[in-house]
mmCIF file of C-alpha atoms and ligand atoms in Angstrom:
data_model
loop_
_atom_site.group_PDB
_atom_site.id
_atom_site.type_symbol
_atom_site.label_atom_id
_atom_site.label_comp_id
_atom_site.label_asym_id
_atom_site.label_seq_id
_atom_site.Cartn_x
_atom_site.Cartn_y
_atom_site.Cartn_z
ATOM 1 C CA MET A 1 238.890 121.304 202.573
ATOM 2 C CA ALA A 2 240.573 121.884 199.320
ATOM 3 C CA SER A 3 238.729 121.981 195.934
ATOM 4 C CA VAL A 4 240.010 119.022 193.906
ATOM 5 C CA GLU A 5 239.905 119.883 190.131
ATOM 6 C CA VAL A 6 240.941 117.706 187.171
ATOM 7 C CA ALA A 7 242.283 119.345 184.025
ATOM 8 C CA ARG A 8 243.905 118.591 180.826
ATOM 9 C CA GLY A 9 246.915 120.502 179.956
ATOM 10 C CA ASP A 10 250.511 121.305 180.618
ATOM 11 C CA ILE A 11 251.703 121.630 184.106
ATOM 12 C CA THR A 12 254.272 124.177 183.520
ATOM 13 C CA ALA A 13 251.623 126.669 182.382
ATOM 14 C CA GLN A 14 249.748 126.298 185.701
ATOM 15 C CA ARG A 15 249.101 129.693 187.440
ATOM 16 C CA VAL A 16 249.276 128.054 191.026
ATOM 17 C CA ASP A 17 251.452 128.658 194.045
ATOM 18 C CA ALA A 18 253.336 125.428 193.644
ATOM 19 C CA ILE A 19 253.589 122.690 190.906
ATOM 20 C CA VAL A 20 254.681 119.075 191.748
ATOM 21 C CA ASN A 21 257.297 117.547 189.713
ATOM 22 C CA ALA A 22 257.497 113.707 189.171
ATOM 23 C CA ALA A 23 261.302 113.707 189.516
ATOM 24 C CA ASN A 24 263.697 110.724 190.072
ATOM 25 C CA GLU A 25 265.890 110.187 193.189
ATOM 26 C CA SER A 26 268.902 112.056 191.840
ATOM 27 C CA LEU A 27 266.716 115.387 191.369
ATOM 28 C CA LEU A 28 269.140 116.192 188.414
ATOM 29 C CA GLY A 29 266.614 116.105 185.754
ATOM 30 C CA GLY A 30 264.997 113.495 183.564
ATOM 31 C CA GLY A 31 262.398 113.025 180.667
ATOM 32 C CA GLY A 32 258.610 113.381 180.885
ATOM 33 C CA VAL A 33 257.219 115.950 183.029
ATOM 34 C CA ASP A 34 260.610 116.522 184.814
ATOM 35 C CA GLY A 35 262.251 117.522 181.493
ATOM 36 C CA ALA A 36 259.351 120.031 180.731
ATOM 37 C CA ILE A 37 259.514 121.643 184.078
ATOM 38 C CA HIS A 38 263.251 122.091 183.914
ATOM 39 C CA ARG A 39 262.991 123.327 180.304
ATOM 40 C CA ALA A 40 260.360 125.965 181.313
ATOM 41 C CA ALA A 41 262.143 126.993 184.627
ATOM 42 C CA GLY A 42 265.530 127.431 183.332
ATOM 43 C CA PRO A 43 268.794 126.382 184.342
ATOM 44 C CA GLU A 44 268.671 127.971 187.781
ATOM 45 C CA LEU A 45 266.243 125.174 188.688
ATOM 46 C CA LEU A 46 268.959 122.472 188.281
ATOM 47 C CA SER A 47 271.510 124.527 190.099
ATOM 48 C CA GLU A 48 269.205 124.543 193.083
ATOM 49 C CA CYS A 49 268.315 120.819 192.769
ATOM 50 C CA ARG A 50 272.045 120.059 192.861
ATOM 51 C CA LEU A 51 272.179 121.290 196.480
ATOM 52 C CA LEU A 52 269.452 119.136 197.622
ATOM 53 C CA GLY A 53 271.261 115.859 197.749
ATOM 54 C CA GLY A 54 268.611 113.851 195.868
ATOM 55 C CA CYS A 55 265.289 112.656 197.336
ATOM 56 C CA GLU A 56 264.067 109.273 198.429
ATOM 57 C CA THR A 57 261.020 107.450 196.815
ATOM 58 C CA GLY A 58 257.909 108.648 198.528
ATOM 59 C CA ASP A 59 259.754 111.903 199.842
ATOM 60 C CA ALA A 60 259.230 115.453 198.437
ATOM 61 C CA LYS A 61 261.544 118.574 198.441
ATOM 62 C CA ALA A 62 260.929 122.164 197.361
ATOM 63 C CA THR A 63 262.833 124.541 195.236
ATOM 64 C CA SER A 64 261.987 128.040 193.674
ATOM 65 C CA GLY A 65 259.999 128.141 190.324
ATOM 66 C CA TYR A 66 262.355 130.381 188.636
ATOM 67 C CA ARG A 67 260.737 131.255 185.181
ATOM 68 C CA LEU A 68 257.533 129.251 185.725
ATOM 69 C CA PRO A 69 254.365 131.044 186.703
ATOM 70 C CA ALA A 70 254.325 128.965 189.808
ATOM 71 C CA ARG A 71 256.496 130.365 192.742
ATOM 72 C CA TRP A 72 257.725 126.886 193.838
ATOM 73 C CA VAL A 73 258.408 123.389 192.426
ATOM 74 C CA ILE A 74 257.824 120.546 194.724
ATOM 75 C CA HIS A 75 259.851 117.589 193.659
ATOM 76 C CA THR A 76 258.540 114.122 194.548
ATOM 77 C CA VAL A 77 259.859 110.707 193.662
ATOM 78 C CA GLY A 78 257.361 108.248 192.543
ATOM 79 C CA PRO A 79 257.556 104.404 192.921
ATOM 80 C CA VAL A 80 258.489 102.410 189.842
ATOM 81 C CA TRP A 81 255.538 99.992 189.097
ATOM 82 C CA GLY A 82 256.661 96.394 189.696
ATOM 83 C CA GLY A 83 253.250 94.669 189.518
ATOM 84 C CA GLY A 84 251.905 96.003 192.961
ATOM 85 C CA GLY A 85 253.455 93.759 195.277
ATOM 86 C CA ARG A 86 256.528 96.032 196.076
ATOM 87 C CA GLY A 87 254.876 98.671 198.292
ATOM 88 C CA GLU A 88 254.089 100.866 195.233
ATOM 89 C CA ARG A 89 250.612 101.962 196.679
ATOM 90 C CA GLY A 90 252.157 103.145 199.994
ATOM 91 C CA LEU A 91 254.996 105.054 198.328
ATOM 92 C CA LEU A 92 252.556 106.815 195.944
ATOM 93 C CA ASP A 93 250.266 107.803 198.665
ATOM 94 C CA SER A 94 253.449 109.111 200.601
ATOM 95 C CA CYS A 95 254.302 111.126 197.417
ATOM 96 C CA HIS A 96 251.141 112.983 197.614
ATOM 97 C CA ARG A 97 250.929 113.344 201.310
ATOM 98 C CA ARG A 98 254.465 114.720 201.629
ATOM 99 C CA SER A 99 254.029 116.985 198.628
ATOM 100 C CA LEU A 100 251.032 118.435 200.338
ATOM 101 C CA ASP A 101 253.000 118.776 203.635
ATOM 102 C CA VAL A 102 255.730 120.721 201.846
ATOM 103 C CA ALA A 103 253.134 122.899 200.207
ATOM 104 C CA ARG A 104 251.586 123.796 203.618
ATOM 105 C CA GLU A 105 255.163 124.491 205.002
ATOM 106 C CA LEU A 106 255.876 126.832 202.168
ATOM 107 C CA GLY A 107 252.610 128.502 202.667
ATOM 108 C CA ALA A 108 251.182 127.591 199.233
ATOM 109 C CA ARG A 109 247.405 127.959 198.915
ATOM 110 C CA SER A 110 247.129 126.180 195.538
ATOM 111 C CA VAL A 111 248.800 123.349 194.133
ATOM 112 C CA ALA A 112 248.994 121.349 190.810
ATOM 113 C CA PHE A 113 250.033 117.674 190.558
ATOM 114 C CA PRO A 114 250.890 115.672 187.390
ATOM 115 C CA ALA A 115 250.085 111.949 187.119
ATOM 116 C CA ILE A 116 252.882 110.831 189.303
ATOM 117 C CA SER A 117 254.436 107.543 188.289
ATOM 118 C CA CYS A 118 252.016 107.012 185.276
ATOM 119 C CA GLY A 119 254.572 107.711 182.616
ATOM 120 C CA VAL A 120 257.705 105.981 182.443
ATOM 121 C CA TYR A 121 257.462 104.443 185.913
ATOM 122 C CA GLY A 122 254.407 102.519 184.388
ATOM 123 C CA TYR A 123 251.996 102.853 187.480
ATOM 124 C CA PRO A 124 248.308 102.056 185.907
ATOM 125 C CA ALA A 125 246.594 105.383 185.860
ATOM 126 C CA ALA A 126 243.280 103.507 186.742
ATOM 127 C CA LEU A 127 244.942 102.493 190.122
ATOM 128 C CA ALA A 128 246.976 105.757 190.727
ATOM 129 C CA ALA A 129 244.112 108.114 190.053
ATOM 130 C CA PRO A 130 241.795 107.066 193.026
ATOM 131 C CA LEU A 131 244.645 107.047 195.272
ATOM 132 C CA ALA A 132 245.888 110.559 194.268
ATOM 133 C CA VAL A 133 242.632 112.018 194.612
ATOM 134 C CA ALA A 134 241.730 110.290 197.957
ATOM 135 C CA ALA A 135 245.205 111.692 199.206
ATOM 136 C CA ALA A 136 244.385 115.323 198.078
ATOM 137 C CA ARG A 137 241.061 115.065 199.846
ATOM 138 C CA ALA A 138 242.483 113.560 203.060
ATOM 139 C CA HIS A 139 245.678 115.748 203.389
ATOM 140 C CA GLY A 140 244.918 118.860 201.324
ATOM 141 C CA HIS A 141 242.230 120.281 203.901
ATOM 142 C CA ASP A 142 243.895 123.608 204.609
ATOM 143 C CA LEU A 143 244.743 124.467 200.871
ATOM 144 C CA GLU A 144 242.463 126.141 198.706
ATOM 145 C CA LEU A 145 242.952 124.235 195.533
ATOM 146 C CA VAL A 146 244.528 120.898 194.476
ATOM 147 C CA ARG A 147 244.551 120.530 190.759
ATOM 148 C CA PHE A 148 245.418 117.487 188.707
ATOM 149 C CA VAL A 149 246.804 118.346 185.439
ATOM 150 C CA LEU A 150 246.633 115.479 182.861
ATOM 151 C CA PHE A 151 248.593 115.184 179.515
ATOM 152 C CA GLY A 152 246.919 112.187 177.866
ATOM 153 C CA ASP A 153 243.315 111.151 177.396
ATOM 154 C CA GLU A 154 243.597 107.883 179.168
ATOM 155 C CA THR A 155 245.017 109.666 182.110
ATOM 156 C CA TYR A 156 242.672 112.348 182.067
ATOM 157 C CA ALA A 157 239.768 110.007 182.017
ATOM 158 C CA ALA A 158 241.240 107.870 185.034
ATOM 159 C CA PHE A 159 241.468 111.070 187.201
ATOM 160 C CA ALA A 160 238.027 112.505 186.178
ATOM 161 C CA ALA A 161 236.466 109.240 187.064
ATOM 162 C CA ALA A 162 238.200 109.260 190.409
ATOM 163 C CA ALA A 163 237.350 112.932 191.229
ATOM 164 C CA SER A 164 233.662 112.287 190.245
ATOM 165 C CA GLY A 165 233.503 109.257 192.469
HETATM 166 P P1 ADP B 201 257.164 109.189 186.064
HETATM 167 O O1 ADP B 201 258.458 108.732 185.617
HETATM 168 O O2 ADP B 201 256.751 109.369 187.469
HETATM 169 O O3 ADP B 201 256.201 108.064 185.422
HETATM 170 P P2 ADP B 201 256.660 110.912 183.631
HETATM 171 O O4 ADP B 201 257.158 112.214 183.484
HETATM 172 O O5 ADP B 201 257.180 109.799 182.658
HETATM 173 O O6 ADP B 201 256.758 110.416 185.185
HETATM 174 O O7 ADP B 201 255.041 110.629 183.390
HETATM 175 C C1 ADP B 201 254.261 111.346 184.543
HETATM 176 C C2 ADP B 201 252.987 111.748 183.695
HETATM 177 O O8 ADP B 201 253.025 113.133 183.388
HETATM 178 C C3 ADP B 201 252.417 111.021 182.590
HETATM 179 O O9 ADP B 201 251.008 110.754 182.518
HETATM 180 C C4 ADP B 201 252.960 112.039 181.360
HETATM 181 O O10 ADP B 201 251.913 111.983 180.244
HETATM 182 C C5 ADP B 201 252.629 113.278 182.086
HETATM 183 N N1 ADP B 201 253.256 114.572 181.485
HETATM 184 C C6 ADP B 201 254.305 114.649 180.682
HETATM 185 N N2 ADP B 201 254.621 116.001 180.442
HETATM 186 C C7 ADP B 201 253.720 116.695 181.028
HETATM 187 C C8 ADP B 201 253.475 118.086 181.159
HETATM 188 N N3 ADP B 201 254.103 118.940 180.538
HETATM 189 N N4 ADP B 201 252.399 118.438 182.084
HETATM 190 C C9 ADP B 201 251.597 117.619 182.563
HETATM 191 N N5 ADP B 201 251.691 116.201 182.645
HETATM 192 C C10 ADP B 201 252.879 115.733 181.843
#
């Protein structure tokens, strides 16, 4: 069973085997955490992403981490929040499950996640956090560490509450 941690901070600075990127379907870069990861990793990351042919919402694909401390980046595409009636919950669960599957296939022992879909995509953190923590507990069993790294106070509070429950 992986140890599930919640921390404030910048995911690009995490010294873990793999960090997860909240990407978009093109995998060609964007704002938010995606932009921060591409800036920190360097231009080789975009070159490798171009070869992947995009990624469907709910799926995950891996690249190298290049200049990041993490060896790999696992790019996943979260759902855009549309009120909860468009399968958002199942898709966000799938993002976490597929990212952990990919981590396992790579041989990663430690993985850091941002709050997928909780930025521009508008998923309420209070709903996303319990789902993300439950997915880490259910599907991260053969990893050593799953860490959620949160930027804002509200997101951090939601994940800390979910992890303590
Ligand atoms: P999405 O499009 O999936 O909503 P965003 O990048 O807009 O993705 O936001 C996802 C979350 O990542 C938000 O809570 C945002 O505050 C956070 N975030 C942005 N930059 C970073 C960073 N460098 N490290 C960790 N989290 C970050």
